[in-house]
Amino acid sequence: MAALDEPLKNILGGTTAKVLSEHLGLRTAGDLLHHYPRRYAERGELTRLADLPLDEHVTVVAQVADARVLKFNGGRGQRLEVTLTDGSGRLQLVFFGKGIHKPHKELLPGRRAMFAGKVSVFNRKLQLAHPEYQLLDGDADSGAVDAFANQLMPIYPACQQMASWKIAKAVDAVLPRAQDAVDPLPQALRQGRALVELPEALLKIHRPGSKADVADARARLKWDEAFVMQVALARRRRADTQLPAVARTVTKGGILDAFDAKLPFTLTDGQQKVSREIFDDLATAHPMHRLLQGEVGSGKAQPLDALVLTPCGFVPMGEMAVGTEVVVPSGERAVVDGVFPQGEREVWRLVLSDGSAVECDDEHLWIVGSRAAGERVLTTRELRADLLAADGRPQWSIAAATPVDLDGGGERPLDPYRVGRRLAEDHGPQDRVPDACRNAPVKDRLAVLRGLLDAGGRPAGDRVVFRAGHRPLADDVAWLVRSLGGTAHLRTAQDGAHHVHVALPEEDGSGLRRTVQAIEHVGRKQVQCISVAHPDHAYVTDHFTVTHNTMVALRAMLGVVDSGGQAAMLAPTEVLAQQHHRSITEMMGELAENWGLREAQSAEGGGGRRAGMLGGAEQGTKVVLLTGSMGAAARRQALLDLVTGEAGIVVGTHALIEDVVQFHDLGLVVVDEQHRFGVEQRDALRGKGHSQHEKQTPHLLVMTATPIPRTVAMTVFGDLETSVLDQLPAGRSPIASHVVPVQDKPHFLARAWERVREEVAAGHQAYVVCPRIGDDEDEAPKGAKKGAAAAKGAAAQEGSPEDAAEKRPPLAVLDIADQLTKGPLAGLRVAVLHGRMAPDDKDAVMRSFAAGALDVLVATTVIEVGVNVPNATTMVIMDADRFGVSQLHQLRGRVGRGSAPGLCLLVSEMPEASPARARLAAVAGTLDGFELSRIDLEQRREGDVLGQAQSGVRSSLRMLAVIDDEEVIAAAREEATALVTEDPELTGYPELRTVLAALLDEEREQYLDKG
């Protein structure tokens, strides 16, 4: 390998080597040999000019169509415009000042050449300004063309400082050294896969004689990259299996079982499968390495003022307690065996066809039915997304409650029927059906209702209409009807009277269904969740409901605590750490209470082991929070709880990895939002594991809500087994996304602002997102840059029309807000929001927008996360091409969060054929996060995924594309795993060891998979 390690400056000279090093990262002969051509041009072949990517440095082979010299600045300046063609498209070249003389003489109509430059747009035309070029016909005076006579011409990834054909000359100088390349692939693998030798592959990739040569070389070089990487990952996996770890087996009758018994739901099949995978890994004597994909949510609940049916009548949710008896859908009684406060959440109101309504959060599950789908269990969120059938009518209905006997409210009169008649004949504004008759057996409630209808009702088709002068009595009649399985519609007459349209089921009927007519956003309320000791895990309010949670990671932590270990959850921010801590403690309830008081009581009583200690007699454990902003006393207590084992679970930020933090027996590390942490930080936490004073490696569970394609997981997370939670709720209301092509169809932007006005007129709100703020501080650096460029020279271009072709700065919040308030959105309530506003000002704006006091919010990406305004239905993203795919997807998620469908308009000035427009079209075409993650990766390429994000060095992937080459990666993983299993130290493969050592130093090999 010495020949390939030789610095390029020894071969090419200092000037060329410096350009290759500084601009392309090529420093040795081996680097340059692995700088492969991007594509190949055949002699006489013309490049498709319409496919050129904007803002990228390209090399094209094209023919001159025409050339002309134009004057500007009153004749003082001149420029040469040359038009290239490929028979279907055109590309303009422009040269200024004294630089026009040579190209004017050489670039004559009909001449062919290679041109290199950066693609831009001027006057809606693609152009290259001052490109380098190399003639390709008989008058060419350079040997560069002769070198490719009768061959494919390689077009290399180039830069402004060095064109493709110059790189080709440099490759010629180092190509003989390809014979010294050490072949990392075992001979058996090469022969079995029919792969050419490495020196032959390098020769064919740079100087192919045919397209078949290129195919052979590519196939071989892809295998090199895939196999070497997979061997490194296989060795890491094997090394991990050799590390000591404490097997954490599930303990019967522990805190996990107690927690599961209190859960107000049954785990989905997907959750059960993932949990089994995790617990199987935890039970082994080597560390678990598992990636958990999917949103890990918390509780689903109802407001504290929601009414839950008990045997004595309705009781507010907030008054539920462990031991409270409730009525389940079948009419049976069951005991509440768990109460889980969920804090403040967004609440929705389901409005049923008879006018009744019930409130809950977005994750609440409903037992609903339709003619097409039969009976289903759907979340509020899923109902919102699929509320109407194709004909526009509501499609889901909720069955009536099974009539049950109640026994609350005291003694009942002997004749409930007379009570009803008397109320119907003579009642005042405050008269109500007595509680003793409302909370009564079915037969008594029916008797009261019969008396009311006989005295105050009149037939109306298949219904009876009861006329109540005042609303309280009308509400009571409606409740009685619904409690008996019927439907009751309230109507207000012109005279102010309240009419109740009553329909009762037949005596042997099963009750009448009510359709879900609308789902309205209520706002934020305190909510809680209860669990019921019944196989249905359900209870009755004005409907049937089942609560549901995703708690895979928490269950894993509780399993480790049961085994005598501790679990640590690492979160990237204090806010997220606090949210996790609050969610865990709320869901665990009394199992996570602060044990201080009980410890004191135990100590006073002289009892044995203190409650709450690991392995203690009482179920439960202490859950502590550790962040950098905690006070000294709280921090000291948390550290003490960890080192003594008093705390079974700790949730924290980077503060967890400080040297002062020590654990009693760290058994599991859960890392949330893994991409926000460096590998050193994560491994520093794992390094704190020890058991019985012996060094042990904790198990690792990495969580991410970012969808990761399978091939990326195999490549980037090669030593992590992957679990996917794919049975989560489908999402929010549907979001329609459209590209607004301002250059091609300027009237589309005017229509976009009309749509905003229409949504506001309908009572909704809108976001307008811009890439830049636009204040003075924001502008200063750009101005300084321009000044520096002007001072450097370019006098020939000064004042030329091409100045306007420079890429304009991104659109700014302050500018756009001003234009909108004076123009298309005049009269609407418009405000701005950006990162440089004072915190109080930002909070005030967001509160106003959330409260509906503003119509339109013009903002930067500060709204990307953490903003939840369900009434906002429309988003217009200006200069959408300036954002990445994932960021556009994240921004788009701010709308469609309410009952109304969302609309996202992606505004762009990029031409239709540009890659930027293709990217926007892809975003508009799907809401699938996994599909968009593939598109994002294809756009960014692997360098961003496997390069500096890994360990600060350039990516080794030059030929392999992790999305396109899935089969190669999977096959290489299989071959590498088998080889490492057979020969872990690679003693029989010295060439492979050499290549691994050169490509991956010890540190990079260790962290290759981590991202």
PDB file of N, CA and C in Angstrom, residues 371-412:
ATOM      1  N   ARG A 371     -71.257   0.713   7.795  1.00  0.00           N
ATOM      2  CA  ARG A 371     -71.781  -0.349   6.941  1.00  0.00           C
ATOM      3  C   ARG A 371     -70.664  -0.993   6.129  1.00  0.00           C
ATOM      4  N   ALA A 372     -69.686  -0.183   5.720  1.00  0.00           N
ATOM      5  CA  ALA A 372     -68.629  -0.699   4.853  1.00  0.00           C
ATOM      6  C   ALA A 372     -67.573  -1.467   5.628  1.00  0.00           C
ATOM      7  N   ALA A 373     -67.191  -0.952   6.808  1.00  0.00           N
ATOM      8  CA  ALA A 373     -66.038  -1.522   7.522  1.00  0.00           C
ATOM      9  C   ALA A 373     -66.431  -2.384   8.707  1.00  0.00           C
ATOM     10  N   GLY A 374     -67.720  -2.411   9.059  1.00  0.00           N
ATOM     11  CA  GLY A 374     -68.112  -3.149  10.242  1.00  0.00           C
ATOM     12  C   GLY A 374     -67.643  -2.439  11.499  1.00  0.00           C
ATOM     13  N   GLU A 375     -67.485  -3.182  12.592  1.00  0.00           N
ATOM     14  CA  GLU A 375     -67.074  -2.567  13.854  1.00  0.00           C
ATOM     15  C   GLU A 375     -65.553  -2.456  13.909  1.00  0.00           C
ATOM     16  N   ARG A 376     -65.090  -1.289  14.321  1.00  0.00           N
ATOM     17  CA  ARG A 376     -63.659  -1.013  14.395  1.00  0.00           C
ATOM     18  C   ARG A 376     -63.364  -0.302  15.706  1.00  0.00           C
ATOM     19  N   VAL A 377     -62.093  -0.309  16.114  1.00  0.00           N
ATOM     20  CA  VAL A 377     -61.617   0.485  17.236  1.00  0.00           C
ATOM     21  C   VAL A 377     -60.659   1.519  16.663  1.00  0.00           C
ATOM     22  N   LEU A 378     -61.027   2.799  16.727  1.00  0.00           N
ATOM     23  CA  LEU A 378     -60.251   3.870  16.107  1.00  0.00           C
ATOM     24  C   LEU A 378     -59.956   4.964  17.119  1.00  0.00           C
ATOM     25  N   THR A 379     -58.809   5.610  16.956  1.00  0.00           N
ATOM     26  CA  THR A 379     -58.494   6.766  17.793  1.00  0.00           C
ATOM     27  C   THR A 379     -59.264   7.982  17.303  1.00  0.00           C
ATOM     28  N   THR A 380     -59.338   8.984  18.174  1.00  0.00           N
ATOM     29  CA  THR A 380     -59.924  10.257  17.761  1.00  0.00           C
ATOM     30  C   THR A 380     -59.192  10.795  16.536  1.00  0.00           C
ATOM     31  N   ARG A 381     -57.876  10.667  16.547  1.00  0.00           N
ATOM     32  CA  ARG A 381     -57.064  11.147  15.426  1.00  0.00           C
ATOM     33  C   ARG A 381     -57.436  10.433  14.141  1.00  0.00           C
ATOM     34  N   GLU A 382     -57.610   9.108  14.216  1.00  0.00           N
ATOM     35  CA  GLU A 382     -57.986   8.353  13.014  1.00  0.00           C
ATOM     36  C   GLU A 382     -59.391   8.718  12.557  1.00  0.00           C
ATOM     37  N   LEU A 383     -60.290   8.946  13.500  1.00  0.00           N
ATOM     38  CA  LEU A 383     -61.643   9.370  13.121  1.00  0.00           C
ATOM     39  C   LEU A 383     -61.609  10.719  12.405  1.00  0.00           C
ATOM     40  N   ARG A 384     -60.787  11.632  12.913  1.00  0.00           N
ATOM     41  CA  ARG A 384     -60.688  12.947  12.270  1.00  0.00           C
ATOM     42  C   ARG A 384     -60.180  12.831  10.840  1.00  0.00           C
ATOM     43  N   ALA A 385     -59.251  11.896  10.632  1.00  0.00           N
ATOM     44  CA  ALA A 385     -58.650  11.741   9.311  1.00  0.00           C
ATOM     45  C   ALA A 385     -59.584  11.047   8.327  1.00  0.00           C
ATOM     46  N   ASP A 386     -60.610  10.374   8.829  1.00  0.00           N
ATOM     47  CA  ASP A 386     -61.466   9.569   7.954  1.00  0.00           C
ATOM     48  C   ASP A 386     -62.920   9.714   8.387  1.00  0.00           C
ATOM     49  N   LEU A 387     -63.355  10.948   8.621  1.00  0.00           N
ATOM     50  CA  LEU A 387     -64.663  11.179   9.224  1.00  0.00           C
ATOM     51  C   LEU A 387     -65.801  10.964   8.240  1.00  0.00           C
ATOM     52  N   LEU A 388     -65.599  11.350   6.972  1.00  0.00           N
ATOM     53  CA  LEU A 388     -66.679  11.335   5.994  1.00  0.00           C
ATOM     54  C   LEU A 388     -66.470  10.236   4.964  1.00  0.00           C
ATOM     55  N   ALA A 389     -67.583   9.702   4.483  1.00  0.00           N
ATOM     56  CA  ALA A 389     -67.528   8.718   3.411  1.00  0.00           C
ATOM     57  C   ALA A 389     -67.315   9.431   2.076  1.00  0.00           C
ATOM     58  N   ALA A 390     -67.197   8.663   1.009  1.00  0.00           N
ATOM     59  CA  ALA A 390     -66.929   9.241  -0.311  1.00  0.00           C
ATOM     60  C   ALA A 390     -68.034  10.197  -0.749  1.00  0.00           C
ATOM     61  N   ASP A 391     -69.267   9.951  -0.298  1.00  0.00           N
ATOM     62  CA  ASP A 391     -70.376  10.830  -0.689  1.00  0.00           C
ATOM     63  C   ASP A 391     -70.513  12.057   0.206  1.00  0.00           C
ATOM     64  N   GLY A 392     -69.551  12.236   1.143  1.00  0.00           N
ATOM     65  CA  GLY A 392     -69.557  13.417   1.991  1.00  0.00           C
ATOM     66  C   GLY A 392     -70.366  13.288   3.260  1.00  0.00           C
ATOM     67  N   ARG A 393     -70.968  12.126   3.484  1.00  0.00           N
ATOM     68  CA  ARG A 393     -71.771  11.942   4.699  1.00  0.00           C
ATOM     69  C   ARG A 393     -70.946  11.284   5.802  1.00  0.00           C
ATOM     70  N   PRO A 394     -71.282  11.546   7.077  1.00  0.00           N
ATOM     71  CA  PRO A 394     -70.570  10.875   8.174  1.00  0.00           C
ATOM     72  C   PRO A 394     -70.698   9.363   8.037  1.00  0.00           C
ATOM     73  N   GLN A 395     -69.587   8.650   8.265  1.00  0.00           N
ATOM     74  CA  GLN A 395     -69.627   7.210   8.037  1.00  0.00           C
ATOM     75  C   GLN A 395     -69.515   6.378   9.305  1.00  0.00           C
ATOM     76  N   TRP A 396     -69.146   7.001  10.429  1.00  0.00           N
ATOM     77  CA  TRP A 396     -68.935   6.206  11.641  1.00  0.00           C
ATOM     78  C   TRP A 396     -70.055   6.469  12.646  1.00  0.00           C
ATOM     79  N   SER A 397     -70.476   5.431  13.315  1.00  0.00           N
ATOM     80  CA  SER A 397     -71.508   5.582  14.344  1.00  0.00           C
ATOM     81  C   SER A 397     -71.063   4.895  15.623  1.00  0.00           C
ATOM     82  N   ILE A 398     -71.653   5.342  16.739  1.00  0.00           N
ATOM     83  CA  ILE A 398     -71.341   4.805  18.057  1.00  0.00           C
ATOM     84  C   ILE A 398     -72.597   4.142  18.614  1.00  0.00           C
ATOM     85  N   ALA A 399     -72.440   2.909  19.077  1.00  0.00           N
ATOM     86  CA  ALA A 399     -73.597   2.181  19.592  1.00  0.00           C
ATOM     87  C   ALA A 399     -74.092   2.800  20.891  1.00  0.00           C
ATOM     88  N   ALA A 400     -75.360   2.659  21.124  1.00  0.00           N
ATOM     89  CA  ALA A 400     -75.932   3.144  22.387  1.00  0.00           C
ATOM     90  C   ALA A 400     -75.443   2.286  23.543  1.00  0.00           C
ATOM     91  N   ALA A 401     -75.425   2.878  24.721  1.00  0.00           N
ATOM     92  CA  ALA A 401     -75.016   2.135  25.911  1.00  0.00           C
ATOM     93  C   ALA A 401     -76.051   1.056  26.226  1.00  0.00           C
ATOM     94  N   THR A 402     -75.595  -0.057  26.760  1.00  0.00           N
ATOM     95  CA  THR A 402     -76.507  -1.095  27.237  1.00  0.00           C
ATOM     96  C   THR A 402     -77.230  -0.568  28.480  1.00  0.00           C
ATOM     97  N   PRO A 403     -78.560  -0.530  28.473  1.00  0.00           N
ATOM     98  CA  PRO A 403     -79.278  -0.007  29.649  1.00  0.00           C
ATOM     99  C   PRO A 403     -78.932  -0.818  30.902  1.00  0.00           C
ATOM    100  N   VAL A 404     -78.581  -0.124  31.962  1.00  0.00           N
ATOM    101  CA  VAL A 404     -78.210  -0.802  33.205  1.00  0.00           C
ATOM    102  C   VAL A 404     -78.972  -0.175  34.364  1.00  0.00           C
ATOM    103  N   ASP A 405     -79.188  -1.001  35.384  1.00  0.00           N
ATOM    104  CA  ASP A 405     -79.833  -0.495  36.594  1.00  0.00           C
ATOM    105  C   ASP A 405     -78.846   0.349  37.384  1.00  0.00           C
ATOM    106  N   LEU A 406     -79.318   1.509  37.855  1.00  0.00           N
ATOM    107  CA  LEU A 406     -78.518   2.371  38.711  1.00  0.00           C
ATOM    108  C   LEU A 406     -79.178   2.459  40.075  1.00  0.00           C
ATOM    109  N   ASP A 407     -78.421   2.901  41.044  1.00  0.00           N
ATOM    110  CA  ASP A 407     -78.974   2.918  42.410  1.00  0.00           C
ATOM    111  C   ASP A 407     -78.340   4.060  43.187  1.00  0.00           C
ATOM    112  N   GLY A 408     -78.638   5.271  42.777  1.00  0.00           N
ATOM    113  CA  GLY A 408     -78.096   6.429  43.467  1.00  0.00           C
ATOM    114  C   GLY A 408     -79.151   7.517  43.596  1.00  0.00           C
ATOM    115  N   GLY A 409     -78.951   8.444  44.497  1.00  0.00           N
ATOM    116  CA  GLY A 409     -79.851   9.590  44.605  1.00  0.00           C
ATOM    117  C   GLY A 409     -80.892   9.480  45.695  1.00  0.00           C
ATOM    118  N   GLY A 410     -80.877   8.418  46.478  1.00  0.00           N
ATOM    119  CA  GLY A 410     -81.810   8.328  47.594  1.00  0.00           C
ATOM    120  C   GLY A 410     -83.084   7.581  47.239  1.00  0.00           C
ATOM    121  N   GLU A 411     -84.097   7.718  48.152  1.00  0.00           N
ATOM    122  CA  GLU A 411     -85.360   6.990  47.968  1.00  0.00           C
ATOM    123  C   GLU A 411     -86.152   7.545  46.799  1.00  0.00           C
ATOM    124  N   ARG A 412     -86.774   6.637  46.050  1.00  0.00           N
ATOM    125  CA  ARG A 412     -87.597   7.039  44.908  1.00  0.00           C
ATOM    126  C   ARG A 412     -89.072   7.048  45.314  1.00  0.00           C
TER     127      ARG A 412
END
